[in-house]
XYZ file of N, CA and C in Angstrom:
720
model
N 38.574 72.713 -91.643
C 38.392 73.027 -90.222
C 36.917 73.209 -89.884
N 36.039 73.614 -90.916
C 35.004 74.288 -90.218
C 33.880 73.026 -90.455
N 34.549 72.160 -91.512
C 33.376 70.896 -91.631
C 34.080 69.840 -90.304
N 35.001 70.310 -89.890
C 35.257 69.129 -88.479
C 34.705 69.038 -87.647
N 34.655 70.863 -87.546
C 33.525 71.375 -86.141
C 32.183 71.307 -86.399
N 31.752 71.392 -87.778
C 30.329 70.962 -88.431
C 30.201 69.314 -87.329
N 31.099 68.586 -87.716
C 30.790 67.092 -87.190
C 31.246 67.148 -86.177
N 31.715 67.831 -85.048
C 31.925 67.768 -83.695
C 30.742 68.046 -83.272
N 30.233 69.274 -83.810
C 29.251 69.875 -82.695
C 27.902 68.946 -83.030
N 27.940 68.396 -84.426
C 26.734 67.072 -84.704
C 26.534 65.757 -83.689
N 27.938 65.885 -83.366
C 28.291 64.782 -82.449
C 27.361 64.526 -80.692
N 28.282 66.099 -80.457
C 28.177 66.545 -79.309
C 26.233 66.750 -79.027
N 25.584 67.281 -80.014
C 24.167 67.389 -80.396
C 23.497 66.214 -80.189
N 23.974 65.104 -80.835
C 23.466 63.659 -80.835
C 23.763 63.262 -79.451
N 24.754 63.130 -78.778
C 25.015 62.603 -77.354
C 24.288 63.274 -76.487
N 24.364 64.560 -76.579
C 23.201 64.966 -75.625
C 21.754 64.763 -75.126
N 21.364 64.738 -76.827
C 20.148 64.577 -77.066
C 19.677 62.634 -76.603
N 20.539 62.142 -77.354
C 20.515 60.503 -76.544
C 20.297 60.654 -74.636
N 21.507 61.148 -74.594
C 21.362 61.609 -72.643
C 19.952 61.626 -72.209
N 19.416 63.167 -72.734
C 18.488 63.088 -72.259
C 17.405 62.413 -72.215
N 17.369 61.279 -73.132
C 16.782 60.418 -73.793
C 16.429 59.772 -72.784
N 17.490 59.379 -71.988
C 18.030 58.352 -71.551
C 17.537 58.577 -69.896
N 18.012 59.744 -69.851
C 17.587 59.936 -68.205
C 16.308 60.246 -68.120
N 15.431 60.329 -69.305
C 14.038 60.448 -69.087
C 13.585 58.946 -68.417
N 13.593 58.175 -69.302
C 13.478 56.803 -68.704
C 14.146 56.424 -67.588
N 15.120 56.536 -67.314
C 15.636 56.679 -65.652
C 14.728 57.217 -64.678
N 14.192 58.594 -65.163
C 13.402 59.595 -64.292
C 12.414 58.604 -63.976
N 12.067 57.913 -64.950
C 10.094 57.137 -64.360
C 10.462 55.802 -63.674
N 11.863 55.202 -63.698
C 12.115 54.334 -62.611
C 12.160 54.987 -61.513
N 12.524 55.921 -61.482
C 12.914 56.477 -59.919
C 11.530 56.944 -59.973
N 10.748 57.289 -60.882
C 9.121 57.759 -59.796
C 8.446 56.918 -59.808
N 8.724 55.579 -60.206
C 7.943 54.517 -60.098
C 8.411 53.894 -58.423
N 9.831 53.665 -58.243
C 10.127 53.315 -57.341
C 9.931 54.472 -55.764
N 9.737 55.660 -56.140
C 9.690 56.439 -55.357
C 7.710 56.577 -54.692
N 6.876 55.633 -55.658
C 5.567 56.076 -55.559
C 5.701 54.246 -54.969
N 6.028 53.168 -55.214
C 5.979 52.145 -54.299
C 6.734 52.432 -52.969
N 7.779 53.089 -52.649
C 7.994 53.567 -51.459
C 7.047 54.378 -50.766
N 6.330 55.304 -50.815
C 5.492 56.008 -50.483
C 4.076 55.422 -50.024
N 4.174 54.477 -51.041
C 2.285 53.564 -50.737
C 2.679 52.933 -49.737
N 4.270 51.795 -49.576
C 3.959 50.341 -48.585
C 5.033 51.096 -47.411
N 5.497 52.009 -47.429
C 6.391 52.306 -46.205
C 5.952 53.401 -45.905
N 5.292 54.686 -46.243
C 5.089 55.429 -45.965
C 6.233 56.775 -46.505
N 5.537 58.329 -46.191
C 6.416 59.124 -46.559
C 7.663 58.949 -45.394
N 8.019 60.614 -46.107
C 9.196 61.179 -44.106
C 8.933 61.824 -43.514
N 9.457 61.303 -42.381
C 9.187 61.527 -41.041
C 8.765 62.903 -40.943
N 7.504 63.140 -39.603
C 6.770 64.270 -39.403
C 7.931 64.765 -38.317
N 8.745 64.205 -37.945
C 9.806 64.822 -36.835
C 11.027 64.293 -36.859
N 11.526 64.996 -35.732
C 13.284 64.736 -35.571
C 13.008 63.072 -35.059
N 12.758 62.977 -33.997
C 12.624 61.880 -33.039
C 12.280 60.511 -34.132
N 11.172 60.947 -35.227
C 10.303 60.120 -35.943
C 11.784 59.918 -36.691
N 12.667 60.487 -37.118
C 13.570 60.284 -38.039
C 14.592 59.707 -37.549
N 15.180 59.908 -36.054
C 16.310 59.144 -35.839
C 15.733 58.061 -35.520
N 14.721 57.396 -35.391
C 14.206 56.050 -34.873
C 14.205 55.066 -36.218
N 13.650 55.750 -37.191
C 13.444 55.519 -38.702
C 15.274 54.791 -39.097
N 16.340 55.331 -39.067
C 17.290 55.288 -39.558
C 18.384 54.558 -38.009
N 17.933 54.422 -37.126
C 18.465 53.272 -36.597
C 17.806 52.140 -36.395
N 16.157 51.933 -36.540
C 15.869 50.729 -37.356
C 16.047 49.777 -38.043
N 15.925 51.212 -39.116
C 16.025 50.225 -40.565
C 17.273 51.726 -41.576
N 18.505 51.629 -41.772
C 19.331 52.270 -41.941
C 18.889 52.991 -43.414
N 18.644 51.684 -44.360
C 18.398 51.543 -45.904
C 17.410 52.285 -46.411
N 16.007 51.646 -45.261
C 14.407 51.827 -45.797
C 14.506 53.502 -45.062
N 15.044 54.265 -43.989
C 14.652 55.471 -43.521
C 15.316 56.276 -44.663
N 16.781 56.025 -44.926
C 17.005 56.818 -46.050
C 16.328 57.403 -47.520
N 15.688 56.312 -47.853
C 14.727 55.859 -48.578
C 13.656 56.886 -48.584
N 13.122 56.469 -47.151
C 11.949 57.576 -47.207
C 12.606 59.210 -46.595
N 13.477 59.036 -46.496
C 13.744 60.973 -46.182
C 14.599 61.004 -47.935
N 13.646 60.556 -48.751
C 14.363 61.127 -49.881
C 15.892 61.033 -50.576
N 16.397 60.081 -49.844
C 17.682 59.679 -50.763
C 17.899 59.840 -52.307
N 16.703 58.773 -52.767
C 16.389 58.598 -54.266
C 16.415 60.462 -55.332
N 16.067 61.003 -54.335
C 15.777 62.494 -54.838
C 17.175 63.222 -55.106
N 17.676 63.371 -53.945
C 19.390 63.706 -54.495
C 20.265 62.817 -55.301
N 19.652 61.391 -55.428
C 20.416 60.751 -56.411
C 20.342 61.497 -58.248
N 18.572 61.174 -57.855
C 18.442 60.994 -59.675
C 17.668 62.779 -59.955
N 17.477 63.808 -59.077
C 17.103 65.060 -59.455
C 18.425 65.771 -60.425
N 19.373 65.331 -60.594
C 20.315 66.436 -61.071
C 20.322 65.348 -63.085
N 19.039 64.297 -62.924
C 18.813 64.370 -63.960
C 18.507 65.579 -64.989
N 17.641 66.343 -64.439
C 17.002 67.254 -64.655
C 17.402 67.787 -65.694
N 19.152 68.417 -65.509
C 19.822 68.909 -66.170
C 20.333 68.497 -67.674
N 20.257 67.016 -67.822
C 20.289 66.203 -69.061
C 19.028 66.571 -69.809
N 18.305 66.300 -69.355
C 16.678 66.400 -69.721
C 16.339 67.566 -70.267
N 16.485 68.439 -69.674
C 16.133 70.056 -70.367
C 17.379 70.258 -70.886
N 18.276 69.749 -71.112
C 19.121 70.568 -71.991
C 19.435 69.933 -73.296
N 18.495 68.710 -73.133
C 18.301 68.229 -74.187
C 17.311 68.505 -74.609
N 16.396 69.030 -74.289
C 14.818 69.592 -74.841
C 15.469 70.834 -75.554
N 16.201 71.651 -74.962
C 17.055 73.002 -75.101
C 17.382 72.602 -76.451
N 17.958 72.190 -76.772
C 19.621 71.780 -78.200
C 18.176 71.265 -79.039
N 16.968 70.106 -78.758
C 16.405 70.017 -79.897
C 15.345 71.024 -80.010
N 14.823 72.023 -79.717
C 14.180 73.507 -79.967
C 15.344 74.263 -80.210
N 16.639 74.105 -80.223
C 17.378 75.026 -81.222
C 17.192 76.475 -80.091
N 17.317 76.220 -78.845
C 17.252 77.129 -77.842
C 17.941 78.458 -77.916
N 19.140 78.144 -78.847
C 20.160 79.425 -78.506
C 19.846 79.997 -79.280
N 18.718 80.202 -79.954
C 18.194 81.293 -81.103
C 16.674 82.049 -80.480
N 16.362 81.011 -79.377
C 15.153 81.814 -79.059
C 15.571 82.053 -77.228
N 15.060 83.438 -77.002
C 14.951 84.122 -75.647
C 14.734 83.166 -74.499
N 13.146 83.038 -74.587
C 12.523 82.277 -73.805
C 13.412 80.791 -73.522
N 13.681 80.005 -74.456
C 14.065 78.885 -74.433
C 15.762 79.168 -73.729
N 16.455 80.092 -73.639
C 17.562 80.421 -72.964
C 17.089 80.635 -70.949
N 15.917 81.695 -70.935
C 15.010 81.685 -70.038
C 14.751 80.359 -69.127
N 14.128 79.730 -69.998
C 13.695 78.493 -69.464
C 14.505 77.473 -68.712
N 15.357 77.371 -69.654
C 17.030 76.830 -69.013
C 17.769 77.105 -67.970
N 17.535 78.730 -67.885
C 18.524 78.916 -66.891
C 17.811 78.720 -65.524
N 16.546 78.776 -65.667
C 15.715 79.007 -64.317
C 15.362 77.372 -64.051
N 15.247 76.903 -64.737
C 15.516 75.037 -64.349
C 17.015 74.817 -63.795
N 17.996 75.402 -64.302
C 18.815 75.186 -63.857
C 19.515 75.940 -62.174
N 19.257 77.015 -62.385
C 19.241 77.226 -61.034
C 18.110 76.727 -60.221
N 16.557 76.330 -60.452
C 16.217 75.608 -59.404
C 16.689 74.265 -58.855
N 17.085 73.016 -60.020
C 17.842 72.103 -59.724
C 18.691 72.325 -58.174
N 19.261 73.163 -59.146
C 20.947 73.622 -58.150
C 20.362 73.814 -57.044
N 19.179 74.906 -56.653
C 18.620 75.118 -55.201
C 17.910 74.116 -54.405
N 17.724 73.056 -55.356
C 17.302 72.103 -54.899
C 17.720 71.049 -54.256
N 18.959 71.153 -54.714
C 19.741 70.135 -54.628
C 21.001 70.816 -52.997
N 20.857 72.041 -52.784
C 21.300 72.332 -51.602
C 20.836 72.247 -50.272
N 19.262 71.580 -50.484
C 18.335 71.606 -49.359
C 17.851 70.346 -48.944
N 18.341 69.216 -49.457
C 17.848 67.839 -48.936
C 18.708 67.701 -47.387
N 17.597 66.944 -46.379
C 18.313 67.184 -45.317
C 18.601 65.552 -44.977
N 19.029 64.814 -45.722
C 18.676 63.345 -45.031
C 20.200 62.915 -45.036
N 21.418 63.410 -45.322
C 22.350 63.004 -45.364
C 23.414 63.870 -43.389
N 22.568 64.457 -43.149
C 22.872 65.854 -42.044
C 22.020 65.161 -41.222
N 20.654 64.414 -41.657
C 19.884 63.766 -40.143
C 20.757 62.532 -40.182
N 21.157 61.747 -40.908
C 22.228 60.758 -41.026
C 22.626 60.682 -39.936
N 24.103 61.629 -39.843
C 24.904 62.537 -38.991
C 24.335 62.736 -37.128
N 23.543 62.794 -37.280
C 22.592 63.386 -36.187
C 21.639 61.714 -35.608
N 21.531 61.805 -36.390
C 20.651 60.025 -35.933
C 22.222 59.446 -35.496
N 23.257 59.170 -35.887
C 23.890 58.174 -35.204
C 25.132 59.119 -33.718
N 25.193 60.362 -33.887
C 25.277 60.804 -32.406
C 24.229 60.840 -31.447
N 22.848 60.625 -31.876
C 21.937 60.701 -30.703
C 21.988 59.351 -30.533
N 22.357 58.362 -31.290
C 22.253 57.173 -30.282
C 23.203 56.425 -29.754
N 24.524 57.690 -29.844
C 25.618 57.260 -29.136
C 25.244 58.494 -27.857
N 24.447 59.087 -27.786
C 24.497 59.893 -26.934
C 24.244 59.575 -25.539
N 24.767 59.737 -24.449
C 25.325 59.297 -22.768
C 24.110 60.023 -22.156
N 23.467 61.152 -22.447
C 22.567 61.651 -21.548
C 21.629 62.186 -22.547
N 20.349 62.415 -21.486
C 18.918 63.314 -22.328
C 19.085 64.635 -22.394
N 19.983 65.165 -21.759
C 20.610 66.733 -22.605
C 21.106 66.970 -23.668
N 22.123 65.900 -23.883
C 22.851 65.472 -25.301
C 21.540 65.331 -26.162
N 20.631 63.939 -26.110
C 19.752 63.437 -26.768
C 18.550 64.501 -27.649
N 18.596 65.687 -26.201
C 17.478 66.886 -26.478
C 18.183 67.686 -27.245
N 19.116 67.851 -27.346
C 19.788 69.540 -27.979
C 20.144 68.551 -29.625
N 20.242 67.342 -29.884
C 20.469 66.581 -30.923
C 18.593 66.520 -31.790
N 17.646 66.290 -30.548
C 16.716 66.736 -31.592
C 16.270 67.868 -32.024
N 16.548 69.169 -31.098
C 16.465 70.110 -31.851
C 17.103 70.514 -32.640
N 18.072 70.204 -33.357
C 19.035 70.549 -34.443
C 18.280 69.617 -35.203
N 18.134 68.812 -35.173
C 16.934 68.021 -36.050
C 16.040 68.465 -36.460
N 15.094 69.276 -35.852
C 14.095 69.628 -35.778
C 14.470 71.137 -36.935
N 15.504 71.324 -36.512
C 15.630 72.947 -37.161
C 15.639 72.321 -38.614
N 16.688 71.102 -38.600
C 17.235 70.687 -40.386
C 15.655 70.319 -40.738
N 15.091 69.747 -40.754
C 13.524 69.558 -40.830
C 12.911 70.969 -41.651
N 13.004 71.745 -40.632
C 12.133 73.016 -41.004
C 12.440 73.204 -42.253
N 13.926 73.290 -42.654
C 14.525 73.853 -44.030
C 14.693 72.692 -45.094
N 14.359 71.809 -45.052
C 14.859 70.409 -45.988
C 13.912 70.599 -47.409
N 14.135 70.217 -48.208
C 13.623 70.513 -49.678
C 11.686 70.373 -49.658
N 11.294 70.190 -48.527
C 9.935 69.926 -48.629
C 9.260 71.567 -47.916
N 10.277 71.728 -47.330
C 9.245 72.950 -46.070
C 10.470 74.592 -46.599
N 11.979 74.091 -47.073
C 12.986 75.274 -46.473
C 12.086 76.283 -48.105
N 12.556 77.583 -47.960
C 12.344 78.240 -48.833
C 13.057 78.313 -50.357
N 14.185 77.626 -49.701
C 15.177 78.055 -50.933
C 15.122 76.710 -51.928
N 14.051 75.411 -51.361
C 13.595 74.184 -51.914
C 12.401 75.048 -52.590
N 11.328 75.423 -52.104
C 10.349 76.134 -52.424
C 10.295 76.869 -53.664
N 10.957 77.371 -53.622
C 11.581 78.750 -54.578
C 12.343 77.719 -55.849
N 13.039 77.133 -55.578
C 13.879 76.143 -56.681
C 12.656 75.308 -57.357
N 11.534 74.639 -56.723
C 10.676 73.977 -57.054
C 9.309 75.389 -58.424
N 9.315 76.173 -57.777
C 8.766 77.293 -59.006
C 9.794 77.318 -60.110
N 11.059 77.958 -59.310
C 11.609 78.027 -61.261
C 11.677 76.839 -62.239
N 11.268 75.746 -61.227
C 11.901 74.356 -62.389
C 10.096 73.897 -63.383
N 9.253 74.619 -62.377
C 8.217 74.440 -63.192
C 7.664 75.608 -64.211
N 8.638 76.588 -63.832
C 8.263 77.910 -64.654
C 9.170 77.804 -65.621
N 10.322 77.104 -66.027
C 11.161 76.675 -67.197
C 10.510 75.488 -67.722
N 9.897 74.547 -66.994
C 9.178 73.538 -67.931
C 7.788 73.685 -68.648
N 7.360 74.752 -67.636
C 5.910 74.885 -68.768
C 5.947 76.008 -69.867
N 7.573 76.601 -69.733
C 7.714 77.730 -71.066
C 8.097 76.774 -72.060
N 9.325 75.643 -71.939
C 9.408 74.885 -72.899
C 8.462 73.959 -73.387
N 7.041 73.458 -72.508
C 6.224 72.616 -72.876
C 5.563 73.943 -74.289
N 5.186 74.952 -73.516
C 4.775 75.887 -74.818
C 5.491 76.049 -75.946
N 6.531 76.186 -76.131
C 8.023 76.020 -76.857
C 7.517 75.371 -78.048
N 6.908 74.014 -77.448
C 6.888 72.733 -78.319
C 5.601 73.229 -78.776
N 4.317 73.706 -78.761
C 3.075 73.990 -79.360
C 3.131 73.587 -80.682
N 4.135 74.497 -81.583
C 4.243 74.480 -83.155
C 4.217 73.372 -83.707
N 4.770 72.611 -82.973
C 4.612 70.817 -83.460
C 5.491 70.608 -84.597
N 6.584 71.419 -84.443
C 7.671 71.316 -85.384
C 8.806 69.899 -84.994
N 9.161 70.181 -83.892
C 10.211 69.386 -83.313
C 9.341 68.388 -81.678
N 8.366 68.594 -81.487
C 7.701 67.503 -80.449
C 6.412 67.671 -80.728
N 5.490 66.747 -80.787
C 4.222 66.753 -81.210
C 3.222 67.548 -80.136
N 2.274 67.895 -80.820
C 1.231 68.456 -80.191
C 0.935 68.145 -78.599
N 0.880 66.333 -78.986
C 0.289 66.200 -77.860
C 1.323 66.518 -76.589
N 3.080 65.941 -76.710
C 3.497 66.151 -75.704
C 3.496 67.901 -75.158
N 3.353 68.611 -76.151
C 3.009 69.619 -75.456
C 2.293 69.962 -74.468
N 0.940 69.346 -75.149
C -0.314 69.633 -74.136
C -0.266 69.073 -73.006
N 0.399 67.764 -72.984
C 0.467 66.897 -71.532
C 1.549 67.866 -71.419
N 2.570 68.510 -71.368
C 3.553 69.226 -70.862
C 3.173 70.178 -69.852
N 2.255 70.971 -71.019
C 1.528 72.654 -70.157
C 0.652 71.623 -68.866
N -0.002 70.780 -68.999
C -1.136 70.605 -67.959
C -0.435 70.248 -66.981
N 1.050 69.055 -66.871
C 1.683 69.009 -66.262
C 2.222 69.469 -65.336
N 2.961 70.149 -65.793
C 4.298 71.296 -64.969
C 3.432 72.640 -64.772
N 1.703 73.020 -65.338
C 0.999 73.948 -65.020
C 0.529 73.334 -64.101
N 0.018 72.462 -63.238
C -0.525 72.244 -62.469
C 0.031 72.287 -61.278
N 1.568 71.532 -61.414
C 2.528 71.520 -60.777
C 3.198 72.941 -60.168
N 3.425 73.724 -61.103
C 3.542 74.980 -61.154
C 2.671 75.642 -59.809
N 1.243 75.531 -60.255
C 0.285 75.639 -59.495
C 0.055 74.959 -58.210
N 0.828 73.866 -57.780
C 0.361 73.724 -56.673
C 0.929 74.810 -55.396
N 2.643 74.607 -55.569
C 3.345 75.666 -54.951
C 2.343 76.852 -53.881
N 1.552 77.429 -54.898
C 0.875 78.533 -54.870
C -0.464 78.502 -53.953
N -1.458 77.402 -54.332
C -2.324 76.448 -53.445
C -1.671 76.072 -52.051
N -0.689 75.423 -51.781
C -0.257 75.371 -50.531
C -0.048 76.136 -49.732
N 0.345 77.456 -49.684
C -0.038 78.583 -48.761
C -1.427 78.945 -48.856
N -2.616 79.084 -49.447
C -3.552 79.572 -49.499
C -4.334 78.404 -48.986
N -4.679 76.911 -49.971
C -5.765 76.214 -49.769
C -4.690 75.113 -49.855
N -4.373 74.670 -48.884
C -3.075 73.161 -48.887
C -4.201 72.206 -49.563
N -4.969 71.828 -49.555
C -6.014 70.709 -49.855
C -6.006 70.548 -51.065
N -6.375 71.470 -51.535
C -6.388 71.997 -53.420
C -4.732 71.463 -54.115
N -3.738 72.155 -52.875
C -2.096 72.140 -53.643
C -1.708 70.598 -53.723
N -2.164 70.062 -52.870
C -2.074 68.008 -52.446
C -2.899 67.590 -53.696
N -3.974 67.676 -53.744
C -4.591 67.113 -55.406
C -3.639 67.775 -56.831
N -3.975 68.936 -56.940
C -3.094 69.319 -57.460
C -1.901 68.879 -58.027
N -1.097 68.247 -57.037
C 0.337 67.788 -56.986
C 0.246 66.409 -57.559
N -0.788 65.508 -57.353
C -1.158 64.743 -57.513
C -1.445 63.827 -58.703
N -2.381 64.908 -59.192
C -2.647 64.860 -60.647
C -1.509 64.892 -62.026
N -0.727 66.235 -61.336
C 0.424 66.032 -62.173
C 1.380 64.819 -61.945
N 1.481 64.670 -60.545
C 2.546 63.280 -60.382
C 2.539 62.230 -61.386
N 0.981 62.165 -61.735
C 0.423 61.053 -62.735
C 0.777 61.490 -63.933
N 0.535 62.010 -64.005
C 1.141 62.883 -65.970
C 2.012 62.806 -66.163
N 3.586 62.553 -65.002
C 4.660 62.555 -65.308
C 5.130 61.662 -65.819
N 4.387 60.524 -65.458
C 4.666 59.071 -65.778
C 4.298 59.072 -67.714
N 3.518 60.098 -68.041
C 2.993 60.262 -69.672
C 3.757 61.011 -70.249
N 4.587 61.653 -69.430
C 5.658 62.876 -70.216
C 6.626 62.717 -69.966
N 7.164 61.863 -68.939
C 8.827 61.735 -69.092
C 9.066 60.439 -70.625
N 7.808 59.459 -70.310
C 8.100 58.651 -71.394
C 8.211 59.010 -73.650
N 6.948 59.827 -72.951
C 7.173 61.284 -74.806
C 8.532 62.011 -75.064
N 8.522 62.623 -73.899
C 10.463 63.269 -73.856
C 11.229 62.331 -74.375
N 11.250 61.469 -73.617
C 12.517 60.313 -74.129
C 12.013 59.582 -75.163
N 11.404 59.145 -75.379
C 11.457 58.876 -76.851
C 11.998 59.763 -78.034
N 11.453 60.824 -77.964
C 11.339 61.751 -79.027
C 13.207 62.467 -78.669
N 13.488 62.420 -77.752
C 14.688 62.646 -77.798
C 16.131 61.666 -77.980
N 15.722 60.236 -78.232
C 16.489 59.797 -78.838
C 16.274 59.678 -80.254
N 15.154 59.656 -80.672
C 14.639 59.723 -82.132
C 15.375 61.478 -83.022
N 15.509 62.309 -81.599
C 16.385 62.984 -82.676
C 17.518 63.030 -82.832
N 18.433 61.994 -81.207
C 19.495 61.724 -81.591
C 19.967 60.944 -82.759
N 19.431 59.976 -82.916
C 19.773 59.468 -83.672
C 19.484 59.583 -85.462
N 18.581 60.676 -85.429
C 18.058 61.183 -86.984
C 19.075 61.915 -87.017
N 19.546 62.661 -86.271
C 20.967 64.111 -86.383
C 21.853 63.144 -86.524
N 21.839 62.060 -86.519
C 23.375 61.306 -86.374
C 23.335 60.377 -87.799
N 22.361 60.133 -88.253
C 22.008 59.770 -89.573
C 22.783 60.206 -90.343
């Protein structure tokens, strides 16, 4: 019995660890495709009005830019660190339990605040709408979902710290260079520290938090690809 569950839970270890493997490389299509959206179409919309015009346009490309791609492939997240989790052997250390849970509830908060499926909704009654009373009281409900949507609401805000305050404890995690090499560490901490850091810059010096953000955006493209490697390399050594 107990060598079955020996090879169940080996199993279960290896699949995970592949997963996350896996959705790492997923992750840098979607920020590859999410950073050519951004250069030739532009971000989303600075308003309500800017947004229902956007999405009876062009239905595909407005979705697009109010962040579709983001509620698709963000609940990667959860593959990803919990496969970083299982290969640091997490359930023996504090921090690495820490780290997890606060990625994981930011995910989750994150994932309650995208507003582009609710302006959807709202873009196609305002342009069935019969009068400019209708039309007006449709953009201010717009305008309100706006305020709160994963870029401006608090509870996006707040989800966006814990997911960088669980990734730069596990980038430290990795220091020892036991189970991920040095370097992805170091690109880890500068990463998700910077990132971390912008949050913080944007109420004080927005200018600083935009570079900031920036810099790391670029690093991600160097650390989602180290993650996934190194995490199918231990799927498949545990499965050896």
């Amino acid at each position: 019995m107990n060598a079955r569950l020996s090879e169940t839970n080996d199993s279960v270890f290896c699949s995970l660890c592949k997963a996350g493997g896996i959705a790492s490389f997923i992750f840098i299509f979607y920020s590859l495709i999410t950073i050519v959206i951004l250069s030739v179409f532009g971000g989303p919309p600075s308003n309500a009005a800017e947004a229902f015009s956007m999405l009876e346009t062009n239905r595909i490309l407005g979705l697009l830019r109010m962040d579709l791609l983001t509620v698709i492939f963000i609940p990667l997240y959860y593959l990803i660190f919990l496969g970083i989790f299982l290969a640091l052997h997490g359930k023996k250390n504090a921090w690495s339990i820490l780290a997890l849970l606060s990625i994981v509830v930011g995910v989750t908060l994150l994932l309650a605040t995208p507003s582009v499926l609710s302006m959807l909704n709202l873009s196609d009654k305002y342009t069935a709408a019969t009068s400019e009373n209708q039309q007006s009281q449709l953009i201010a409900a717009g305008e309100a979902i706006l305020v709160s949507d994963m870029w401006h609401g608090t509870g996006a805000i707040f989800g966006g710290i814990l997911i960088q305050f669980g990734a730069l404890i596990f980038s430290i995690l990795m220091l020892p260079g036991t189970v991920f090499n040095k370097f992805t560490s170091y690109v880890g901490i500068i990463t998700h520290g910077l990132d971390f850091a912008h949050f913080f810059f944007l109420f004080l010096i927005p200018s600083v938090g935009v570079i900031l953000l920036a810099i790391a955006g670029t690093l991600y493209l160097v650390w989602f690809p180290l993650i996934g490697v190194r995490l199918l390399q231990i799927g498949k050594q545990a499965q050896a």
